[in-house]
């Protein structure tokens, strides 16, 4: 049997997924079922676009439920207790400055399922995070990114 993929995440990320799963099961699924029942009442299902649309939405909702359940089943909560306070690791916030003289930027390194780059949450699978993980405050790090290499200095880790 194939080994299942683990999903590293913060406790906050796991709680958000649990809330999302609850929303899909208790709100979205019943809404779709109601739409299907209404569409069935229109008669001939072979030419019923409302029915087809509701069935497509049901498949999407059930797929999303299965995806979230799988992620929660194989969730690995990140614990930073054994990692030095000044070391970049998952679940921590890191402030970096691109060298030679860019403005400081702050990112939280989170699991893939929590990634939200627009809001400063980068996946541990991203090139930036991979390049930073394990390094400490004050270090200058060369990070391989899709369009070359960037050099950054780690200013702070929280």
Coordinates of N, CA, C and O in Angstrom, one line a residue:
X1 N 0.8 -1.2 0.0 CA 0.0 0.0 0.0 C 0.9 1.2 0.0 O 1.9 1.3 0.7
X2 N 0.5 2.2 -0.7 CA 1.3 3.5 -0.8 C 1.3 4.2 0.5 O 0.3 4.2 1.2
X3 N 2.4 4.9 0.8 CA 2.5 5.6 2.0 C 1.7 6.9 1.8 O 1.8 7.6 0.8
X4 N 0.9 7.3 2.8 CA 0.1 8.5 2.7 C 1.0 9.7 3.0 O 1.9 9.7 3.8
X5 N 0.7 10.8 2.3 CA 1.4 12.1 2.5 C 1.0 12.7 3.8 O -0.1 12.8 4.2
X6 N 2.0 13.2 4.6 CA 1.8 13.9 5.8 C 1.5 15.4 5.4 O 2.1 15.9 4.4
X7 N 0.7 16.1 6.2 CA 0.4 17.5 6.0 C 0.9 18.2 7.3 O 0.1 18.4 8.2
X8 N 2.1 18.8 7.3 CA 2.5 19.5 8.4 C 1.7 20.8 8.5 O 1.5 21.5 7.4
X9 N 1.3 21.2 9.7 CA 0.6 22.5 9.9 C 0.7 22.9 11.3 O 1.0 22.2 12.2
X10 N 0.3 24.2 11.5 CA 0.3 24.7 12.8 C -1.1 24.3 13.4 O -2.0 23.9 12.8
X11 N -1.1 24.5 14.8 CA -2.4 24.2 15.4 C -3.5 25.1 14.9 O -4.6 24.6 14.7
X12 N -3.2 26.3 14.7 CA -4.2 27.3 14.1 C -4.7 26.8 12.8 O -5.8 26.9 12.5
X13 N -3.7 26.4 11.9 CA -4.1 25.9 10.6 C -5.0 24.7 10.7 O -6.0 24.6 9.9
X14 N -4.8 23.8 11.6 CA -5.6 22.6 11.8 C -7.0 23.0 12.3 O -8.0 22.5 11.8
X15 N -7.1 24.0 13.2 CA -8.4 24.4 13.6 C -9.2 25.1 12.5 O -10.4 24.9 12.4
X16 N -8.5 25.9 11.6 CA -9.2 26.5 10.5 C -9.7 25.4 9.6 O -10.9 25.5 9.1
X17 N -9.0 24.3 9.3 CA -9.4 23.3 8.5 C -10.6 22.5 9.1 O -11.6 22.2 8.4
X18 N -10.6 22.3 10.4 CA -11.7 21.7 11.1 C -13.0 22.6 10.9 O -14.1 22.0 10.7
X19 N -12.8 23.9 11.0 CA -14.0 24.8 10.9 C -14.5 24.8 9.5 O -15.7 24.8 9.2
X20 N -13.6 24.7 8.5 CA -14.0 24.7 7.1 C -14.7 23.4 6.8 O -15.7 23.4 6.1
X21 N -14.2 22.2 7.4 CA -14.9 21.0 7.2 C -16.3 21.0 7.8 O -17.3 20.5 7.1
X22 N -16.4 21.6 8.9 CA -17.8 21.7 9.6 C -18.7 22.5 8.7 O -19.9 22.2 8.5
X23 N -18.2 23.6 8.1 CA -19.0 24.4 7.2 C -19.5 23.6 6.0 O -20.7 23.7 5.6
X24 N -18.6 22.9 5.4 CA -19.0 22.1 4.2 C -20.0 21.0 4.6 O -20.9 20.8 3.8
X25 N -19.8 20.4 5.7 CA -20.7 19.3 6.1 C -22.1 19.8 6.6 O -23.1 19.2 6.3
X26 N -22.1 20.8 7.4 CA -23.3 21.3 8.0 C -24.1 22.4 7.3 O -25.3 22.6 7.5
X27 N -23.4 23.0 6.3 CA -24.1 24.1 5.6 C -24.1 23.9 4.1 O -25.2 23.8 3.5
X28 N -23.0 23.7 3.5 CA -22.9 23.6 2.0 C -23.5 22.3 1.5 O -24.3 22.3 0.5
X29 N -23.2 21.2 2.2 CA -23.8 19.9 1.7 C -25.3 19.9 1.8 O -26.0 19.6 0.8
X30 N -25.9 20.4 2.9 CA -27.4 20.4 2.9 C -28.0 21.4 1.9 O -29.1 21.1 1.3
X31 N -27.3 22.5 1.6 CA -27.8 23.4 0.6 C -27.9 22.8 -0.8 O -28.8 23.0 -1.5
X32 N -26.8 22.0 -1.1 CA -26.8 21.4 -2.4 C -27.8 20.3 -2.5 O -28.5 20.1 -3.5
X33 N -28.0 19.5 -1.4 CA -29.0 18.5 -1.4 C -30.4 19.1 -1.6 O -31.2 18.6 -2.4
X34 N -30.7 20.2 -1.0 CA -31.9 21.0 -1.2 C -32.1 21.4 -2.7 O -33.2 21.2 -3.2
X35 N -31.0 21.9 -3.3 CA -31.1 22.3 -4.7 C -31.4 21.2 -5.6 O -32.1 21.3 -6.5
X36 N -30.8 20.0 -5.3 CA -31.1 18.8 -6.1 C -32.5 18.4 -6.0 O -33.2 18.1 -7.0
X37 N -33.1 18.4 -4.8 CA -34.5 18.1 -4.6 C -35.4 19.0 -5.4 O -36.4 18.6 -6.0
X38 N -35.1 20.3 -5.3 CA -35.9 21.3 -6.0 C -35.8 21.0 -7.5 O -36.8 21.0 -8.3
X39 N -34.6 20.8 -8.0 CA -34.4 20.6 -9.5 C -35.1 19.3 -9.9 O -35.6 19.3 -11.0
X40 N -35.1 18.3 -9.1 CA -35.8 17.0 -9.5 C -37.3 17.3 -9.6 O -37.9 16.6 -10.5
X41 N -37.8 18.2 -8.9 CA -39.3 18.4 -8.9 C -39.7 19.1 -10.3 O -40.8 19.1 -10.6
X42 N -38.7 19.6 -11.0 CA -39.0 20.2 -12.3 C -39.3 19.1 -13.4 O -39.7 19.5 -14.5
X43 N -39.1 17.9 -13.1 CA -39.5 16.8 -14.1 C -38.3 16.3 -14.8 O -37.2 16.0 -14.2
X44 N -38.4 16.1 -16.1 CA -37.4 15.4 -17.0 C -35.9 15.9 -16.6 O -35.5 17.0 -16.9
X45 N -35.2 14.9 -16.1 CA -33.8 15.2 -15.6 C -32.8 15.3 -16.8 O -31.8 15.9 -16.7
X46 N -33.2 14.7 -18.0 CA -32.2 14.7 -19.1 C -32.0 16.0 -19.7 O -30.9 16.3 -20.3
X47 N -32.9 17.0 -19.5 CA -32.7 18.3 -20.1 C -32.8 19.4 -19.0 O -33.3 20.5 -19.2
X48 N -32.5 19.0 -17.7 CA -32.7 19.9 -16.6 C -31.3 20.5 -16.2 O -30.5 19.8 -15.5
X49 N -31.1 21.7 -16.6 CA -29.8 22.3 -16.3 C -29.6 22.6 -14.8 O -28.4 22.6 -14.3
X50 N -30.7 22.9 -14.1 CA -30.6 23.2 -12.7 C -30.1 21.9 -12.0 O -29.3 22.0 -11.1
X51 N -30.6 20.8 -12.4 CA -30.2 19.5 -11.8 C -28.8 19.2 -12.1 O -28.0 18.8 -11.2
X52 N -28.4 19.4 -13.3 CA -27.0 19.1 -13.7 C -26.0 20.0 -12.9 O -25.0 19.6 -12.4
X53 N -26.4 21.3 -12.8 CA -25.6 22.3 -12.0 C -25.5 21.9 -10.6 O -24.4 21.9 -10.0
X54 N -26.6 21.5 -10.0 CA -26.6 21.1 -8.6 C -25.8 19.8 -8.4 O -25.0 19.7 -7.4
X55 N -25.8 18.8 -9.3 CA -25.1 17.6 -9.2 C -23.6 17.9 -9.3 O -22.8 17.3 -8.6
X56 N -23.2 18.8 -10.2 CA -21.8 19.2 -10.3 C -21.3 19.9 -9.0 O -20.2 19.6 -8.6
X57 N -22.1 20.7 -8.5 CA -21.8 21.4 -7.2 C -21.6 20.3 -6.1 O -20.7 20.4 -5.3
X58 N -22.5 19.3 -6.1 CA -22.5 18.3 -5.1 C -21.1 17.5 -5.2 O -20.5 17.2 -4.2
X59 N -20.7 17.2 -6.4 CA -19.4 16.5 -6.6 C -18.3 17.4 -6.1 O -17.4 16.9 -5.5
X60 N -18.3 18.7 -6.3 CA -17.3 19.6 -5.9 C -17.3 19.6 -4.3 O -16.2 19.5 -3.7
X61 N -18.4 19.7 -3.7 CA -18.5 19.8 -2.2 C -18.0 18.5 -1.6 O -17.2 18.5 -0.7
X62 N -18.4 17.3 -2.2 CA -18.0 16.0 -1.6 C -16.5 15.8 -1.8 O -15.8 15.3 -1.0
X63 N -16.0 16.3 -3.0 CA -14.5 16.2 -3.2 C -13.7 17.1 -2.2 O -12.7 16.6 -1.7
X64 N -14.2 18.3 -1.9 CA -13.6 19.2 -0.9 C -13.6 18.5 0.5 O -12.7 18.6 1.2
X65 N -14.8 18.0 0.8 CA -14.9 17.3 2.1 C -13.9 16.2 2.2 O -13.2 16.1 3.3
X66 N -13.8 15.4 1.2 CA -12.8 14.2 1.2 C -11.4 14.8 1.3 O -10.5 14.2 2.1
X67 N -11.1 15.8 0.6 CA -9.7 16.4 0.6 C -9.4 16.9 2.0 O -8.3 16.6 2.6
X68 N -10.3 17.7 2.7 CA -10.0 18.2 4.0 C -9.9 17.1 5.0 O -9.0 17.1 5.9
X69 N -10.8 16.1 4.9 CA -10.7 14.9 5.8 C -9.4 14.2 5.7 O -8.8 13.8 6.7
X70 N -8.9 14.1 4.5 CA -7.6 13.4 4.3 C -6.5 14.3 4.9 O -5.6 13.7 5.6
X71 N -6.5 15.6 4.7 CA -5.5 16.4 5.3 C -5.5 16.4 6.8 O -4.5 16.3 7.4
X72 N -6.7 16.4 7.4 CA -6.8 16.3 8.8 C -6.3 14.9 9.4 O -5.7 14.8 10.4
X73 N -6.7 13.9 8.6 CA -6.3 12.5 9.1 C -4.7 12.4 9.1 O -4.2 11.7 10.0
X74 N -4.1 13.0 8.2 CA -2.6 12.9 8.1 C -1.9 14.2 8.5 O -0.7 14.4 8.2
X75 N -2.6 15.0 9.3 CA -2.0 16.3 9.8 C -0.9 16.0 10.8 O -1.0 15.1 11.6
X76 N 0.1 16.8 10.7 CA 1.2 16.7 11.7 C 1.4 18.1 12.3 O 1.8 19.0 11.5
X77 N 1.1 18.2 13.5 CA 1.2 19.6 14.2 C 2.6 19.9 14.5 O 3.3 19.0 15.1
X78 N 3.0 21.0 14.0 CA 4.4 21.4 14.2 C 4.7 21.9 15.6 O 3.9 22.7 16.1
X79 N 5.7 21.4 16.2 CA 6.1 21.7 17.6 C 7.5 22.3 17.5 O 8.4 21.6 17.2
X80 N 7.7 23.5 17.9 CA 9.0 24.2 17.9 C 9.7 24.2 19.2 O 10.7 24.9 19.3
X81 N 9.3 23.4 20.1 CA 9.9 23.4 21.5 C 11.4 23.0 21.4 O 12.2 23.5 22.2
X82 N 11.7 22.1 20.5 CA 13.1 21.6 20.5 C 14.0 22.4 19.5 O 15.1 22.1 19.3
X83 N 13.4 23.5 18.9 CA 14.2 24.3 18.0 C 14.6 25.6 18.7 O 13.9 26.2 19.4
X84 N 15.9 26.0 18.4 CA 16.4 27.3 19.0 C 15.5 28.4 18.7 O 14.9 28.5 17.6
X85 N 15.3 29.3 19.6 CA 14.4 30.5 19.4 C 14.8 31.4 18.3 O 14.0 32.1 17.7
X86 N 16.1 31.4 17.9 CA 16.6 32.3 16.8 C 16.7 31.5 15.5 O 17.3 32.0 14.5
X87 N 16.2 30.3 15.4 CA 16.3 29.5 14.2 C 14.9 29.5 13.4 O 13.9 29.4 14.0
X88 N 15.0 29.6 12.1 CA 13.8 29.6 11.2 C 13.3 28.2 11.2 O 14.0 27.3 10.9
X89 N 12.0 28.1 11.5 CA 11.4 26.8 11.4 C 9.9 27.0 11.1 O 9.4 28.1 11.2
X90 N 9.2 25.9 10.8 CA 7.8 26.0 10.5 C 7.0 26.5 11.7 O 7.4 26.2 12.8
X91 N 6.0 27.3 11.4 CA 5.2 27.9 12.5 C 5.8 29.2 13.0 O 5.2 29.8 13.9
X92 N 6.9 29.6 12.6 CA 7.6 30.8 13.1 C 7.5 31.9 12.0 O 7.3 31.6 10.8
X93 N 7.6 33.1 12.5 CA 7.6 34.3 11.7 C 9.0 34.7 11.5 O 9.8 34.8 12.5
X94 N 9.4 35.0 10.3 CA 10.8 35.4 10.0 C 10.8 36.7 9.2 O 10.0 36.9 8.3
X95 N 11.7 37.6 9.7 CA 11.8 38.9 9.0 C 13.2 38.9 8.3 O 14.2 38.6 8.9
X96 N 13.1 39.1 6.9 CA 14.3 39.1 6.1 C 14.5 40.4 5.3 O 13.5 41.2 5.2
X97 N 15.7 40.6 4.9 CA 16.0 41.7 4.0 C 16.7 41.2 2.8 O 17.8 40.6 3.0
X98 N 16.2 41.5 1.6 CA 16.9 41.1 0.4 C 18.1 42.0 0.3 O 18.0 43.2 0.4
X99 N 19.3 41.4 0.0 CA 20.5 42.2 -0.1 C 20.7 42.6 -1.5 O 20.3 41.9 -2.4
X100 N 21.3 43.8 -1.8 CA 22.0 44.6 -0.8 C 21.1 45.5 0.0 O 21.4 45.8 1.2
X101 N 20.0 46.1 -0.5 CA 19.4 47.1 0.3 C 17.9 47.2 0.1 O 17.3 48.3 0.0
X102 N 17.2 46.1 0.1 CA 15.7 46.1 0.0 C 15.1 46.3 1.3 O 15.8 46.2 2.4
X103 N 13.8 46.6 1.3 CA 13.1 46.8 2.6 C 12.9 45.5 3.3 O 12.7 44.5 2.6
X104 N 12.8 45.4 4.6 CA 12.5 44.2 5.3 C 11.1 43.7 5.0 O 10.2 44.4 4.8
X105 N 11.0 42.3 4.9 CA 9.7 41.7 4.7 C 9.6 40.6 5.8 O 10.6 39.9 6.1
X106 N 8.4 40.4 6.2 CA 8.1 39.4 7.2 C 7.2 38.3 6.7 O 6.1 38.6 6.0
X107 N 7.5 37.1 6.9 CA 6.7 35.9 6.5 C 6.5 34.9 7.6 O 7.4 34.8 8.4
X108 N 5.4 34.3 7.6 CA 5.2 33.2 8.5 C 5.3 31.9 7.7 O 4.8 31.8 6.6
X109 N 6.1 31.0 8.2 CA 6.3 29.7 7.4 C 5.3 28.7 8.0 O 5.3 28.4 9.2
X110 N 4.4 28.3 7.1 CA 3.3 27.4 7.5 C 3.2 26.2 6.6 O 4.0 26.1 5.6
X111 N 2.4 25.3 6.9 CA 2.2 24.1 6.1 C 1.5 24.5 4.8 O 0.9 25.5 4.6
X112 N 1.6 23.6 3.8 CA 1.1 23.8 2.5 C -0.4 24.2 2.5 O -0.8 25.1 1.7
X113 N -1.2 23.6 3.3 CA -2.6 23.8 3.4 C -3.0 25.2 3.9 O -4.1 25.7 3.7
X114 N -2.0 25.8 4.6 CA -2.3 27.1 5.2 C -1.7 28.3 4.4 O -1.9 29.4 4.7
X115 N -1.0 28.0 3.4 CA -0.3 29.0 2.6 C -1.2 30.1 2.1 O -2.3 29.8 1.6
X116 N -0.8 31.3 2.3 CA -1.5 32.5 1.8 C -0.5 33.6 1.6 O -0.4 34.5 2.4
X117 N 0.2 33.5 0.5 CA 1.3 34.5 0.3 C 0.9 36.0 0.3 O 1.7 36.8 0.8
X118 N -0.3 36.3 -0.1 CA -0.7 37.7 -0.1 C -0.7 38.2 1.3 O -0.5 39.4 1.6
X119 N -1.0 37.3 2.3 CA -1.1 37.7 3.7 C 0.2 37.3 4.5 O 0.2 37.2 5.7
X120 N 1.3 37.0 3.7 CA 2.5 36.8 4.4 C 2.7 35.4 4.9 O 3.6 35.2 5.7
X121 N 1.9 34.4 4.5 CA 2.0 33.1 5.0 C 2.6 32.2 3.8 O 1.8 32.0 2.8
X122 N 3.8 31.8 3.9 CA 4.4 31.0 2.8 C 4.5 29.5 3.2 O 4.8 29.2 4.3
X123 N 4.3 28.7 2.2 CA 4.4 27.2 2.4 C 5.8 26.8 2.7 O 6.8 27.3 2.1
X124 N 5.9 25.8 3.6 CA 7.2 25.2 3.9 C 7.8 24.5 2.6 O 9.0 24.2 2.6
X125 N 7.0 24.3 1.6 CA 7.4 23.7 0.3 C 7.9 24.7 -0.7 O 8.4 24.4 -1.7
X126 N 7.7 26.0 -0.4 CA 8.1 27.1 -1.3 C 9.6 27.2 -1.3 O 10.3 26.9 -0.3
X127 N 10.2 27.6 -2.5 CA 11.7 27.8 -2.5 C 12.2 28.8 -1.4 O 13.2 28.5 -0.9
X128 N 11.4 29.8 -1.2 CA 11.8 30.8 -0.2 C 11.9 30.1 1.2 O 13.0 30.2 1.9
X129 N 10.9 29.4 1.6 CA 10.9 28.8 2.9 C 12.0 27.7 3.0 O 12.7 27.6 4.0
X130 N 12.1 26.9 1.9 CA 13.1 25.8 1.9 C 14.5 26.4 2.1 O 15.4 25.8 2.8
X131 N 14.8 27.6 1.5 CA 16.1 28.2 1.6 C 16.3 28.8 3.0 O 17.5 28.9 3.5
X132 N 15.2 29.2 3.7 CA 15.4 29.8 5.0 C 15.4 28.8 6.2 O 16.0 29.1 7.2
X133 N 14.7 27.7 6.1 CA 14.6 26.8 7.2 C 15.9 26.3 7.7 O 16.8 26.0 6.9
X134 N 16.0 26.3 9.0 CA 17.3 25.9 9.7 C 18.3 26.9 9.9 O 19.3 26.7 10.6
X135 N 18.1 28.1 9.2 CA 19.1 29.2 9.4 C 18.7 30.1 10.6 O 17.6 30.0 11.1
X136 N 19.7 30.9 11.0 CA 19.4 31.7 12.3 C 19.6 33.2 12.0 O 20.1 33.6 11.0
X137 N 19.1 34.0 13.0 CA 19.2 35.4 13.0 C 20.6 35.8 12.7 O 21.5 35.3 13.3
X138 N 20.7 36.8 11.7 CA 22.0 37.3 11.4 C 22.7 36.7 10.2 O 23.6 37.2 9.6
X139 N 22.2 35.5 9.9 CA 22.9 34.7 8.7 C 22.4 35.4 7.4 O 21.3 35.8 7.3
X140 N 23.4 35.3 6.5 CA 23.1 35.7 5.1 C 22.9 34.4 4.3 O 23.7 33.5 4.4
X141 N 21.8 34.3 3.6 CA 21.4 33.0 2.9 C 21.2 33.2 1.4 O 20.5 34.2 1.1
X142 N 21.7 32.4 0.6 CA 21.4 32.4 -0.8 C 20.3 31.4 -1.1 O 20.4 30.2 -0.7
X143 N 19.2 31.9 -1.7 CA 18.0 31.1 -1.9 C 17.8 30.9 -3.4 O 17.8 31.9 -4.2
X144 N 17.7 29.7 -3.9 CA 17.4 29.4 -5.3 C 15.9 29.6 -5.5 O 15.1 29.0 -4.8
X145 N 15.6 30.5 -6.4 CA 14.2 30.8 -6.8 C 14.1 30.5 -8.3 O 15.1 30.4 -9.0
X146 N 12.8 30.4 -8.7 CA 12.6 30.1 -10.1 C 13.4 30.9 -11.2 O 13.9 30.4 -12.2
X147 N 13.6 32.2 -10.9 CA 14.3 33.0 -11.9 C 15.8 33.4 -11.4 O 16.3 34.4 -11.8
X148 N 16.4 32.5 -10.7 CA 17.8 32.7 -10.3 C 18.0 32.5 -8.8 O 17.5 31.6 -8.2
X149 N 18.9 33.3 -8.3 CA 19.2 33.2 -6.8 C 19.1 34.6 -6.2 O 19.4 35.6 -6.8
X150 N 18.6 34.6 -5.0 CA 18.5 35.8 -4.2 C 19.2 35.7 -2.9 O 19.3 34.6 -2.4
X151 N 19.9 36.7 -2.5 CA 20.6 36.7 -1.2 C 19.8 37.5 -0.2 O 19.4 38.7 -0.5
X152 N 19.6 36.9 1.0 CA 18.8 37.6 2.0 C 19.6 37.5 3.3 O 20.4 36.6 3.5
X153 N 19.3 38.5 4.2 CA 19.8 38.4 5.6 C 18.6 38.2 6.5 O 17.6 38.9 6.4
X154 N 18.7 37.3 7.4 CA 17.7 37.0 8.4 C 17.8 38.0 9.5 O 18.8 38.1 10.2
X155 N 16.8 38.9 9.7 CA 16.8 39.9 10.7 C 16.2 39.5 12.0 O 16.7 40.0 13.1
X156 N 15.1 38.7 12.0 CA 14.4 38.4 13.2 C 13.6 37.1 13.0 O 13.2 36.8 11.9
X157 N 13.4 36.3 14.1 CA 12.6 35.1 14.1 C 11.8 35.2 15.3 O 12.2 35.4 16.4
X158 N 10.5 35.0 15.2 CA 9.5 35.0 16.3 C 8.7 33.7 16.3 O 8.4 33.2 15.3

